[in-house]
Structures are given as structure tokens and as C-alpha cells.
Amino acid sequence: MDKSGLAFEAAAIVTDSAGIESASRKIGEVKITDVRISRAASVRTGKRFGRYITLEGAPYAQGMASLLRRALEQVIPPRGRIFAVGLGNPDITQDRLGAAVIRSVTVRHGGKYSLCALETDVMAKTGLETARLVKAAAREFRADCVIAVDALTCSTPKYVGKTVQVSDAGIIPGSGVTAARDELSRERLGIPVAAVGVPTVAAYRQEDGFMIAPADSDALVKIWTEVIAGAIDEIVG
């Protein structure tokens, strides 16, 4: 579970906005916020530099699936081999989003895109550093990009289960529950990395490790799984 959370939350609390571009609009029931963070501003926000597209709305909101697909298409190459990876612990409801999405996508070869998929699980169970595993598998598949799906945390409870973030800034597997791990990023893998995440918990007294999760977490994860897997399948065609 990625503790870095939502970029627009981090950007909103920074008084010096130099190096941060943000634009919002609403399409139907979905609010879209596009945040771009420069290398210099990444230090102030605590977020990696790059682009973050956030869609606010319920997973079943009209247009959510198609808007998510369009957001993903803006941060991946126009064609090639996609390597989708599901991060997190499938045995924990709030952390199983990545694994659930990978189990739901349809692997395809040929056409505009090819899709290969891998459920990484967590290092505590596999004994393998996730970033190294993904890098090796991506090289074997000759991937042109990686789509990494994971559960996020957020600071504001209203965003739990009601927001999905797409970013080209990469992600650090396991950073929500352990010391910093190696990252999945363009710099690390040598190919574009699109990170897709939904906040499934909100931080409460984060210094003590307390989190708030909705009572219907299982249902929310299932619905978002369908939306994210559906968006990936649509892209691959």
C-alpha cells in the first residue's frame, strides 16, 4: 500500500506553488484534476516529479470507466507491449486491489497492444524485492511500458473509494507498511511506468500507524477492480 497518497492533497498544502501546475474540470459526475510537479517542487510536496491525473467520483459514476481509459492513454506509449503488474497483499482487503485487477484483465498478444500481467504479492511472502522482480519480468517480456496497480492511502476520508489516480511518476512498492523500497519508475526500469491507484484507507494519526477504512471495503475493491481492469482491457482491445 503506497503511503504517498494523492498528489492533489500534497500539492494543496504547499504554500509555494512554484513548479506545480494544477487544472480541474468536471465531466458529468466526475471531477478531473491534472497536477504536474517539477523536480524542484517534488521536494516540497513529498511526491515524485511527474504528472498526476485524479478522477473524483464513485466507481460506478457515469463516464468513470471511459475517463479512466483516456487518462491511462495519456501516460503510456501509443502502441507496444504493456506489462501490467498488481502490487500489494491479496490477503488483506484494503491492499488487494492490484492483485484483483491482474486476475481480471485479459492477456492478449498482437494488434496495437500486447498485454502480459503479473501479480507480485509482497516481499514478506515471496522473499523477492518487487521492483527487481518487475524489472526482470519486463525485460523478459520486452515490455514498452508498465502499468502498476496498487491501493493508496489518503489524508481526507471523503476520498476513500471515491477517487482514482493515474500517474507517470512511478510508485514505490511496499512503502506504506515498510521502510522505503526500490521504486518502479522510468528511471529505474528504462521504460514508462503508469501507476494506477485508489485510496482504500485514510491516515488517522499516521505516526502511530492508525488507518480508517470503510465498512464496505470489500465491495469497493470489487467495483474498482472491474473499472480498472475494464479500462486496461479496452486499451488493449
Coordinates of C-alpha atoms in Angstrom, one line a residue:
M1 CA 0.0 0.0 0.0
D2 CA 1.6 3.3 -1.2
K3 CA 1.7 5.8 1.7
S4 CA 2.4 8.7 -0.6
G5 CA -1.3 9.0 -1.4
L6 CA -2.9 11.6 -3.7
A7 CA -0.8 14.2 -5.4
F8 CA -3.5 16.9 -5.3
E9 CA -3.7 16.6 -1.5
A10 CA 0.1 17.1 -1.2
A11 CA 0.1 20.0 -3.7
A12 CA -2.8 21.7 -1.9
I13 CA -0.8 22.1 1.4
V14 CA 2.3 23.7 -0.2
T15 CA 2.3 27.5 0.1
D16 CA 4.9 28.0 -2.6
S17 CA 3.3 26.8 -5.8
A18 CA 6.4 27.3 -8.0
G19 CA 6.9 24.2 -10.1
I20 CA 3.4 23.0 -9.6
E21 CA 0.7 23.2 -12.3
S22 CA -2.9 22.2 -11.5
A23 CA -6.1 22.3 -13.5
S24 CA -9.5 21.0 -12.8
R25 CA -12.7 20.4 -14.7
K26 CA -15.8 18.4 -14.4
I27 CA -17.3 16.0 -16.9
G28 CA -20.7 14.6 -15.9
E29 CA -20.3 13.2 -12.4
V30 CA -16.5 13.1 -12.4
K31 CA -14.1 15.8 -11.4
I32 CA -10.8 15.7 -13.1
T33 CA -7.7 17.3 -11.6
D34 CA -4.5 17.3 -13.6
V35 CA -1.4 18.1 -11.5
R36 CA 2.2 18.4 -12.8
I37 CA 5.0 18.5 -10.3
S38 CA 8.5 19.6 -11.3
R39 CA 11.7 18.1 -9.9
A40 CA 12.2 21.1 -7.7
A41 CA 8.7 21.1 -6.4
S42 CA 8.8 17.3 -5.6
V43 CA 10.9 18.0 -2.6
R44 CA 8.3 20.4 -1.1
T45 CA 5.3 18.2 -1.9
G46 CA 6.9 14.8 -1.0
K47 CA 5.7 13.5 -4.3
R48 CA 7.8 12.3 -7.2
F49 CA 8.0 14.7 -10.1
G50 CA 5.7 13.9 -13.0
R51 CA 2.0 14.1 -14.0
Y52 CA -0.9 13.0 -11.8
I53 CA -4.4 12.7 -13.2
T54 CA -7.0 12.3 -10.5
L55 CA -10.7 11.4 -11.2
E56 CA -13.0 12.1 -8.3
G57 CA -16.3 10.2 -8.2
A58 CA -17.8 6.9 -7.3
P59 CA -16.5 3.9 -9.4
Y60 CA -20.0 3.5 -10.8
A61 CA -20.3 7.2 -11.8
Q62 CA -21.4 7.8 -15.4
G63 CA -18.3 8.1 -17.6
M64 CA -15.8 7.0 -15.0
A65 CA -14.6 3.9 -16.9
S66 CA -14.1 5.8 -20.2
L67 CA -12.4 8.8 -18.5
L68 CA -10.0 6.4 -16.7
R69 CA -9.1 4.8 -20.0
R70 CA -8.4 8.2 -21.5
A71 CA -6.3 9.1 -18.6
L72 CA -4.2 6.0 -18.9
E73 CA -3.8 6.5 -22.7
Q74 CA -2.2 9.9 -21.9
V75 CA 0.7 8.4 -19.9
I76 CA 1.5 5.2 -21.9
P77 CA 3.0 4.8 -25.4
P78 CA 0.5 4.8 -28.4
R79 CA 1.3 1.2 -29.1
G80 CA 3.5 -1.7 -28.0
R81 CA 3.8 -4.3 -25.2
I82 CA 2.1 -3.5 -21.9
F83 CA 3.2 -5.2 -18.8
A84 CA 0.5 -4.9 -16.1
V85 CA 1.6 -5.6 -12.5
G86 CA -0.6 -5.9 -9.4
L87 CA 1.1 -4.7 -6.2
G88 CA 0.1 -5.3 -2.6
N89 CA -1.1 -8.2 -0.4
P90 CA -4.0 -10.1 -1.8
D91 CA -4.8 -11.5 1.7
I92 CA -5.7 -8.0 3.1
T93 CA -9.0 -6.5 1.8
Q94 CA -7.7 -2.9 1.7
D95 CA -4.5 -4.0 -0.1
R96 CA -5.7 -6.5 -2.6
L97 CA -6.7 -4.1 -5.4
G98 CA -3.6 -4.7 -7.5
A99 CA -3.8 -8.5 -7.4
A100 CA -7.6 -8.4 -8.1
V101 CA -7.1 -6.3 -11.2
I102 CA -4.4 -8.6 -12.6
R103 CA -6.7 -11.6 -12.0
S104 CA -9.4 -9.8 -14.0
V105 CA -7.5 -8.5 -17.1
T106 CA -7.4 -10.5 -20.3
V107 CA -3.9 -11.3 -21.6
R108 CA -3.5 -10.6 -25.3
H109 CA -0.8 -10.7 -28.0
G110 CA -0.7 -8.9 -31.3
G111 CA -2.6 -5.9 -32.5
K112 CA -1.9 -2.3 -31.4
Y113 CA -1.0 -3.5 -27.9
S114 CA 0.0 -6.8 -26.4
L115 CA -0.7 -7.4 -22.7
C116 CA 1.2 -9.5 -20.2
A117 CA 0.3 -9.5 -16.5
L118 CA 1.9 -10.4 -13.1
E119 CA 0.6 -10.5 -9.6
T120 CA 3.7 -9.6 -7.4
D121 CA 2.4 -10.2 -3.9
V122 CA 4.6 -8.7 -1.1
M123 CA 8.2 -9.2 -0.3
A124 CA 7.4 -10.6 3.2
K125 CA 5.7 -13.6 1.5
T126 CA 7.9 -14.0 -1.6
G127 CA 11.3 -13.0 -0.3
L128 CA 11.8 -11.1 -3.6
E129 CA 12.2 -7.3 -4.0
T130 CA 9.2 -6.3 -6.0
A131 CA 11.0 -3.7 -8.2
R132 CA 13.7 -6.2 -9.1
L133 CA 11.1 -8.9 -9.9
V134 CA 9.2 -6.5 -12.2
K135 CA 12.3 -5.2 -13.9
A136 CA 13.4 -8.8 -14.7
A137 CA 10.0 -9.8 -16.0
A138 CA 9.6 -6.6 -18.0
R139 CA 12.9 -7.3 -19.7
E140 CA 11.9 -10.9 -20.5
F141 CA 8.6 -9.7 -22.0
R142 CA 10.4 -6.9 -23.8
A143 CA 7.8 -4.5 -22.4
D144 CA 7.4 -1.0 -23.8
C145 CA 5.7 0.2 -20.6
V146 CA 4.5 -0.9 -17.2
I147 CA 1.0 -0.3 -15.7
A148 CA 1.3 -0.8 -11.9
V149 CA -1.9 -1.0 -9.9
D150 CA -1.9 -0.6 -6.1
A151 CA -4.0 0.6 -3.2
L152 CA -3.2 4.1 -1.9
T153 CA -3.8 5.9 1.4
C154 CA -5.1 9.5 1.6
S155 CA -5.4 12.2 4.2
T156 CA -9.0 13.0 3.8
P157 CA -11.6 10.2 4.4
K158 CA -14.0 11.5 1.8
Y159 CA -11.6 10.4 -1.0
V160 CA -11.5 6.8 0.2
G161 CA -13.1 4.6 -2.5
K162 CA -14.2 7.8 -4.4
T163 CA -11.0 8.7 -6.2
V164 CA -8.6 7.0 -8.7
Q165 CA -5.2 8.4 -9.6
V166 CA -3.2 7.8 -12.7
S167 CA 0.4 9.0 -12.8
D168 CA 3.6 8.7 -14.9
A169 CA 5.7 9.3 -11.8
G170 CA 6.1 5.7 -10.8
I171 CA 5.5 4.1 -7.4
I172 CA 7.4 2.5 -4.5
P173 CA 6.0 -1.0 -3.8
G174 CA 5.5 -1.7 -0.1
S175 CA 6.3 1.9 1.0
G176 CA 3.1 2.1 3.0
V177 CA 4.0 -0.6 5.5
T178 CA 7.8 -0.9 5.4
A179 CA 10.9 1.1 5.1
A180 CA 11.5 2.6 1.7
R181 CA 11.9 0.0 -1.1
D182 CA 13.3 0.3 -4.6
E183 CA 11.0 2.2 -6.9
L184 CA 9.1 1.3 -10.1
S185 CA 9.8 4.3 -12.3
R186 CA 11.0 5.2 -15.8
E187 CA 14.4 5.9 -14.4
R188 CA 14.6 2.5 -12.7
L189 CA 13.1 0.3 -15.5
G190 CA 14.1 2.3 -18.5
I191 CA 10.5 2.3 -19.9
P192 CA 7.4 4.4 -19.0
V193 CA 5.6 3.4 -15.8
A194 CA 2.0 4.3 -15.3
A195 CA 0.8 4.0 -11.7
V196 CA -2.9 3.5 -11.1
G197 CA -4.2 3.7 -7.5
V198 CA -7.3 4.0 -5.5
P199 CA -7.2 5.2 -1.8
T200 CA -8.7 2.4 0.2
V201 CA -7.8 3.8 3.7
A202 CA -7.3 7.2 5.2
A203 CA -4.5 8.0 7.5
Y204 CA -5.5 8.8 11.1
R205 CA -2.6 9.6 13.5
Q206 CA -0.3 8.2 10.8
E207 CA 2.6 8.5 13.1
D208 CA 1.0 5.7 15.2
G209 CA 0.0 3.7 12.1
F210 CA -3.7 4.1 12.6
M211 CA -5.9 4.0 9.4
I212 CA -9.6 4.4 8.7
A213 CA -11.3 2.1 6.3
P214 CA -15.0 2.0 5.2
A215 CA -17.2 -0.9 6.3
D216 CA -17.9 -1.8 2.6
S217 CA -14.2 -2.0 1.7
D218 CA -14.7 -5.4 0.0
A219 CA -17.4 -4.1 -2.2
L220 CA -15.5 -1.0 -3.2
V221 CA -12.4 -3.0 -4.1
K222 CA -14.5 -5.3 -6.3
I223 CA -16.2 -2.4 -8.1
W224 CA -12.9 -0.6 -8.7
T225 CA -11.3 -3.9 -9.9
E226 CA -14.0 -4.1 -12.6
V227 CA -13.5 -0.4 -13.6
I228 CA -9.6 -0.6 -13.8
A229 CA -9.5 -4.0 -15.4
G230 CA -12.1 -2.9 -17.9
A231 CA -10.1 0.3 -18.8
I232 CA -7.0 -1.7 -19.4
D233 CA -8.8 -4.3 -21.5
E234 CA -10.4 -1.5 -23.5
I235 CA -7.0 0.0 -24.3
V236 CA -5.6 -3.3 -25.4
G237 CA -8.7 -4.0 -27.4

